[in-house]
Coordinates of C-alpha atoms in Angstrom, one line a residue:
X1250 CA 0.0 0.0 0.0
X1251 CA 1.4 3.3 -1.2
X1252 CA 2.0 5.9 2.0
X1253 CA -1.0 8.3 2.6
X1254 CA -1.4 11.9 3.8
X1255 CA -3.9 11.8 6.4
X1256 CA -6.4 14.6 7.4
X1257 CA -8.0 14.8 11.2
X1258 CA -10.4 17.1 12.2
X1259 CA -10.1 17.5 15.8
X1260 CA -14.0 18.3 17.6
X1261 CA -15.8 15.1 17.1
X1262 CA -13.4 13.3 15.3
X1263 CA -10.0 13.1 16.9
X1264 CA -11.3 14.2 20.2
X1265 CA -15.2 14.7 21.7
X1266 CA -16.4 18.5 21.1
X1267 CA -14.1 20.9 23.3
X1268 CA -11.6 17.9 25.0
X1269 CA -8.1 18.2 24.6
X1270 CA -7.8 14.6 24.8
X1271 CA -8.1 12.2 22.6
X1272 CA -8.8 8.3 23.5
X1273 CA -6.1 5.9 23.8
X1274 CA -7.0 4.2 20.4
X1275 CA -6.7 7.6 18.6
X1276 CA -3.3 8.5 19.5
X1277 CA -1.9 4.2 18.9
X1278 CA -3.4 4.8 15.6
X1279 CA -1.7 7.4 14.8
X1280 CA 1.7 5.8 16.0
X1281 CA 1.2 3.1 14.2
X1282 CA 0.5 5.1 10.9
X1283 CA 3.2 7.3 11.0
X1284 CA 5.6 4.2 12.2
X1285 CA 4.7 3.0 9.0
X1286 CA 5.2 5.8 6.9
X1287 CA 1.9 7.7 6.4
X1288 CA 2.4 11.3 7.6
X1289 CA -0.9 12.5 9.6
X1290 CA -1.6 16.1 9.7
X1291 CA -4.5 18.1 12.0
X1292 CA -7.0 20.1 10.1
X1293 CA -9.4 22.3 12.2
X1294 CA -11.4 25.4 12.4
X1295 CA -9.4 25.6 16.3
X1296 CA -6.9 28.5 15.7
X1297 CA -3.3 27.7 17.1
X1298 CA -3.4 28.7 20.6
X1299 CA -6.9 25.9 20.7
X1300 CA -5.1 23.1 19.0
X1301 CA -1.5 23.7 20.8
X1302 CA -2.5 21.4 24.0
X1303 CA -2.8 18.5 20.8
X1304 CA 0.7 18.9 19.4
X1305 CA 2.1 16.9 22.5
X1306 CA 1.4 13.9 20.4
X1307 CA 3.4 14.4 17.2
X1308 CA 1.8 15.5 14.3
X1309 CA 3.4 16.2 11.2
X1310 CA 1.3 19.0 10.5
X1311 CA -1.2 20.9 11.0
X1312 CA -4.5 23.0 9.6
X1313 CA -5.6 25.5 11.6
X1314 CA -8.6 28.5 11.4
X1315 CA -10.6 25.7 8.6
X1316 CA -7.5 26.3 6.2
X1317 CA -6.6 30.1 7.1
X1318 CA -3.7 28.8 8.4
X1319 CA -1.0 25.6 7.7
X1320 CA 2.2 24.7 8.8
X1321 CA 4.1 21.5 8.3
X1322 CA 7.5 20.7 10.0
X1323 CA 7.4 23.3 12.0
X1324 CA 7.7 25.9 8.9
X1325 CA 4.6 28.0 8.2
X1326 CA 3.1 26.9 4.5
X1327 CA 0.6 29.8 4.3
X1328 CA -0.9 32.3 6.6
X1329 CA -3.9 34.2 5.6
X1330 CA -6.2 36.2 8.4
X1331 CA -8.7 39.0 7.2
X1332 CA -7.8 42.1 6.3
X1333 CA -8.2 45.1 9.2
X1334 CA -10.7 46.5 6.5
X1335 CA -12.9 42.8 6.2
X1336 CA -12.2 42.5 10.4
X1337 CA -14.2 45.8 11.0
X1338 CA -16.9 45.1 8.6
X1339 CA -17.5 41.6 10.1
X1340 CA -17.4 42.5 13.6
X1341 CA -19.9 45.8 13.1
X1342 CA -22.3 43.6 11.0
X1343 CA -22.8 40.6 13.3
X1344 CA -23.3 42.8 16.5
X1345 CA -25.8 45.1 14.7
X1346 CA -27.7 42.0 14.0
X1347 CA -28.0 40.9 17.1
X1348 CA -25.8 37.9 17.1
X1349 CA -23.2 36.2 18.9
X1350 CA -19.6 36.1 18.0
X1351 CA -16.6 33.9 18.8
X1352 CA -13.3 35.0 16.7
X1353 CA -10.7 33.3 16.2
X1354 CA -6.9 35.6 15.8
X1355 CA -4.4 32.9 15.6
X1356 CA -3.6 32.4 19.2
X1357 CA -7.0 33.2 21.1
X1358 CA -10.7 33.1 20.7
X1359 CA -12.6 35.6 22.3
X1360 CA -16.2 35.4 22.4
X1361 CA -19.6 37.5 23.3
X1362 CA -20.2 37.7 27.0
X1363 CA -24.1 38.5 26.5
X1364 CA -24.2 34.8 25.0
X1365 CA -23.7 33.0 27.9
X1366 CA -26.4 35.4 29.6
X1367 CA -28.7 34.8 27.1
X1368 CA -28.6 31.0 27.7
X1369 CA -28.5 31.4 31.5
X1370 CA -31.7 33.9 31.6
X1371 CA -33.3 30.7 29.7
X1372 CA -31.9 28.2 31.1
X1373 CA -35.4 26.6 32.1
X1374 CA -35.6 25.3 28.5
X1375 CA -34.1 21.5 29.0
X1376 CA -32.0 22.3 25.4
X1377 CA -30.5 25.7 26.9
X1378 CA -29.5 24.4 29.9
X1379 CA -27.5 21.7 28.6
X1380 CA -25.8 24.1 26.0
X1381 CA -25.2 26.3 28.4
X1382 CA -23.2 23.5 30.3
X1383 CA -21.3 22.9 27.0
X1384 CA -20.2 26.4 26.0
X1385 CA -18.6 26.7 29.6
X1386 CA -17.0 23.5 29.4
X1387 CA -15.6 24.6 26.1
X1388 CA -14.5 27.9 26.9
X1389 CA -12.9 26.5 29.9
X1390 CA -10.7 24.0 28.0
X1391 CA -10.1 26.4 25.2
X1392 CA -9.5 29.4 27.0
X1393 CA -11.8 31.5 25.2
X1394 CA -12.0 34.9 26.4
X1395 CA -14.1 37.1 26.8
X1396 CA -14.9 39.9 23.9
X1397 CA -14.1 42.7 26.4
X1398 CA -10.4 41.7 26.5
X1399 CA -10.3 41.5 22.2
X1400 CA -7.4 43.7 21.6
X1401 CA -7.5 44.3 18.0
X1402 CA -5.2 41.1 16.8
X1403 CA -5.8 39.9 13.3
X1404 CA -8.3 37.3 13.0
X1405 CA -9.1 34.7 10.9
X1406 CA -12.5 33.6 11.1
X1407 CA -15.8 33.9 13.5
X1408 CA -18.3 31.3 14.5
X1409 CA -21.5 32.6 15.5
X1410 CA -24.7 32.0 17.0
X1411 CA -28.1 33.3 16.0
X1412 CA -31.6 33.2 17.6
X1413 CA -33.3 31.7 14.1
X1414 CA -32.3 32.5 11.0
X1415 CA -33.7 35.8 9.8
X1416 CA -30.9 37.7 11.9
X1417 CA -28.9 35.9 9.8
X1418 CA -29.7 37.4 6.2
X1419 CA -28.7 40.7 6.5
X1420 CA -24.9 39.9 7.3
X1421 CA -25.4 37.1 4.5
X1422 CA -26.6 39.7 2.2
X1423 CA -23.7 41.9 2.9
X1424 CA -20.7 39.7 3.1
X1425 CA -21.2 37.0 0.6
X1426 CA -18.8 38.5 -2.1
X1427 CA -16.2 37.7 0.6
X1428 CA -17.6 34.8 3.0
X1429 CA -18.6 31.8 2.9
X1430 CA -21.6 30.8 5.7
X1431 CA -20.9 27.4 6.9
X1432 CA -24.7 27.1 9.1
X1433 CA -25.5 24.1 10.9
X1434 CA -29.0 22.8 11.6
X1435 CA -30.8 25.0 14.2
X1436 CA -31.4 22.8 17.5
X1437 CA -34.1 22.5 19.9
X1438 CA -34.0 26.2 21.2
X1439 CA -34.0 27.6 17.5
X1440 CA -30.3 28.8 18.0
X1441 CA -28.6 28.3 14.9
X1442 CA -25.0 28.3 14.7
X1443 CA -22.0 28.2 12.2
X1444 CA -18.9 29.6 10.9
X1445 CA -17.6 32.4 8.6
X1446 CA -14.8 31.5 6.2
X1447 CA -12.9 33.5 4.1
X1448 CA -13.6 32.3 0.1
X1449 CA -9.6 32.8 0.2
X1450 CA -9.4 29.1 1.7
X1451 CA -11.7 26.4 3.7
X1452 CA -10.5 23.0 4.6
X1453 CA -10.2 21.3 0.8
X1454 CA -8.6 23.9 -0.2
X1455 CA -5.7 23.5 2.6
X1456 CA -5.8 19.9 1.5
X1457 CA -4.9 20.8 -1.9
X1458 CA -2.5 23.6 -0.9
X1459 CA -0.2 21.1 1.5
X1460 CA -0.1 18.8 -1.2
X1461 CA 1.0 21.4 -4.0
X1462 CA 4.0 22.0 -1.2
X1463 CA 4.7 18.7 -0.4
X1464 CA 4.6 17.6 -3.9
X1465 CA 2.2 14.9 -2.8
X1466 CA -0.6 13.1 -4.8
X1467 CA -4.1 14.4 -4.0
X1468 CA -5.4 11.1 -4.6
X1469 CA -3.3 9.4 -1.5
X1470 CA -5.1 11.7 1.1
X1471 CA -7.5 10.6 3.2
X1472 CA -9.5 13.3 5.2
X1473 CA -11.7 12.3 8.5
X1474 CA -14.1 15.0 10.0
X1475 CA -17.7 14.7 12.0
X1476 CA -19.3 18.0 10.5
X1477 CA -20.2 20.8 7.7
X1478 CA -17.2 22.8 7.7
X1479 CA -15.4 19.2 6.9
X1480 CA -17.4 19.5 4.1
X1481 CA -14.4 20.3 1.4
X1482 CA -12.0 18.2 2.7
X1483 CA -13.6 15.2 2.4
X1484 CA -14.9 16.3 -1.3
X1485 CA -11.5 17.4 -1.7
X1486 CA -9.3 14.8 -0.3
X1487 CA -8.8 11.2 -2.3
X1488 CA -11.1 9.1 0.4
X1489 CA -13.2 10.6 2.7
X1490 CA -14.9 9.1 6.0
X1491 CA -16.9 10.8 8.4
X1492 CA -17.7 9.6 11.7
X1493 CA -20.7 7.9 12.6
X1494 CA -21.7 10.5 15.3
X1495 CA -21.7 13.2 12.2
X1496 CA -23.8 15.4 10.4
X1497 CA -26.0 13.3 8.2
X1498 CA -25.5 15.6 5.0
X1499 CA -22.0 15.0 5.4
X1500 CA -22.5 10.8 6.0
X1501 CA -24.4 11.2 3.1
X1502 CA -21.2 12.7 0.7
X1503 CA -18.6 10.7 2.6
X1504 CA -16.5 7.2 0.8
X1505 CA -17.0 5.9 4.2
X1506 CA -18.8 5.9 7.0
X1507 CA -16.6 4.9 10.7
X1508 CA -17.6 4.6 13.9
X1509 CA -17.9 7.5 16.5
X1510 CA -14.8 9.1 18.5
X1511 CA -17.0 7.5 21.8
X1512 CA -16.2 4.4 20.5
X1513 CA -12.7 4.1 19.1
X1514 CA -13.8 5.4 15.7
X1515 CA -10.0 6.2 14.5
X1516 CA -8.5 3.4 15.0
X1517 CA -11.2 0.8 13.5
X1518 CA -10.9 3.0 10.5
X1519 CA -7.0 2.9 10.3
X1520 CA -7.2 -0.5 10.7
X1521 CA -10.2 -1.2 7.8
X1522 CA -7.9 1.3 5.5
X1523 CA -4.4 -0.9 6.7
X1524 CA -3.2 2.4 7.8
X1525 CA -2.3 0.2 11.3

């Protein structure tokens, strides 16, 4: 078997949403891989200060702010955040709207304290309560920061959170020459939430661009990822597998289906693929 290029998203993939940690399995399988001569590089919409706690166990690259940054041996590949013109725009838009932002520069996150208010002044909804439980957990682990300490660094990208989606059109309306609008599913409380990517890069297009460098064949990549923003890399990458505990649309345009990170996911699917 020829050697592969291996793509891991991180939340809900490598790791469950928000750990730093991923299971036992995960990090043998990735031993084993690159003991074998696959190289296995992260790819994430975490920015680098989020993703830094993972580089303990020895990637060979890695993907960070969904493809707005790469790096590979330790030497940057390419390093794109928004311009201070397309960072004021974005900001202004989204608060004039009404909805929550978390932003990623490339080595914090800083995100809207009246979210977490919001959620705790309804936290008698069942679905409110429990996300309110998640988004302290994450920013917790990820030390994201508060907006009130946002000190003007560059950023890269923003993932947001909107009560329904009509808040949502007006910042569509006005950014999508520049944006892309990655939206997931609304839940129970009607809060939808997504990211905004640059149309400078997304995950398949950091795919494409770490190959170019590397002088590797696209069609020896192999991409895993759990959710929407995965969606490019897995169209992009030569096999793609999603994770049972995934979105459906993306199940539904994935080469493979694995099991979930819960359950030893990664490493089943290295060893299906003889990766292990």
């Amino acid at each position: 078997m020829g050697k592969k290029l291996i793509f891991l998203d991180i939340d809900g993939t490598l790791t469950e949403p928000g750990k730093n940690e991923p299971p036992a399995s995960a990090v043998e399988a990735i031993r084993q891989a690159q003991a074998g001569g696959h190289r296995v590089v992260l790819c994430t919409g975490r920015n680098y200060g989020m993703l830094a706690p993972l580089l303990r166990f020895g990637f060979d690259g890695l993907v960070g702010c969904s493809g707005g940054y790469i790096e590979y041996g330790g030497q940057v590949v390419y390093d794109h955040p928004m311009t201070p013109q397309q960072q004021n725009r974005v900001l202004t838009v989204f608060q004039e709207s009404g909805i929550y932002r978390t932003i990623g520069g490339r080595q914090h996150s800083y995100t809207d304290e009246g979210f977490k208010k919001f959620l705790a002044e309804n936290a008698h909804s069942g679905a409110n309560s429990e996300l309110l439980r998640w988004r302290e957990q994450i920013e917790h682990e990820l030390d994201i920061r508060p907006m009130s300490e946002y000190d003007g660094e560059a950023i890269y990208g923003m993932a947001f959170m909107s009560r329904g989606l009509d808040r949502l059109k007006e910042p569509m309306a006005l950014l999508k020459d520049e944006f892309d609008f990655c939206i997931q599913e609304a839940d129970a409380c009607g809060i939808v939430n997504g990211e905004l990517v640059s149309k400078a890069f997304n995950k398949g297009t950091a795919v494409q661009r770490l190959c170019t460098s590397l002088d590797f064949p696209l069609e020896d990549t192999i991409a895993f990822g759990d959710s929407m923003n995965d969606l490019e890399m897995l169209q992009t990458a030569g096999l793609g597998v999603c994770m049972a505990n995934g979105s459906q649309a993306l199940k539904d345009i994935a080469d493979r289906i694995c099991p979930p990170v819960t359950e030893d996911g990664l490493y089943k699917a290295f060893e299906e693929l003889e990766l292990v």
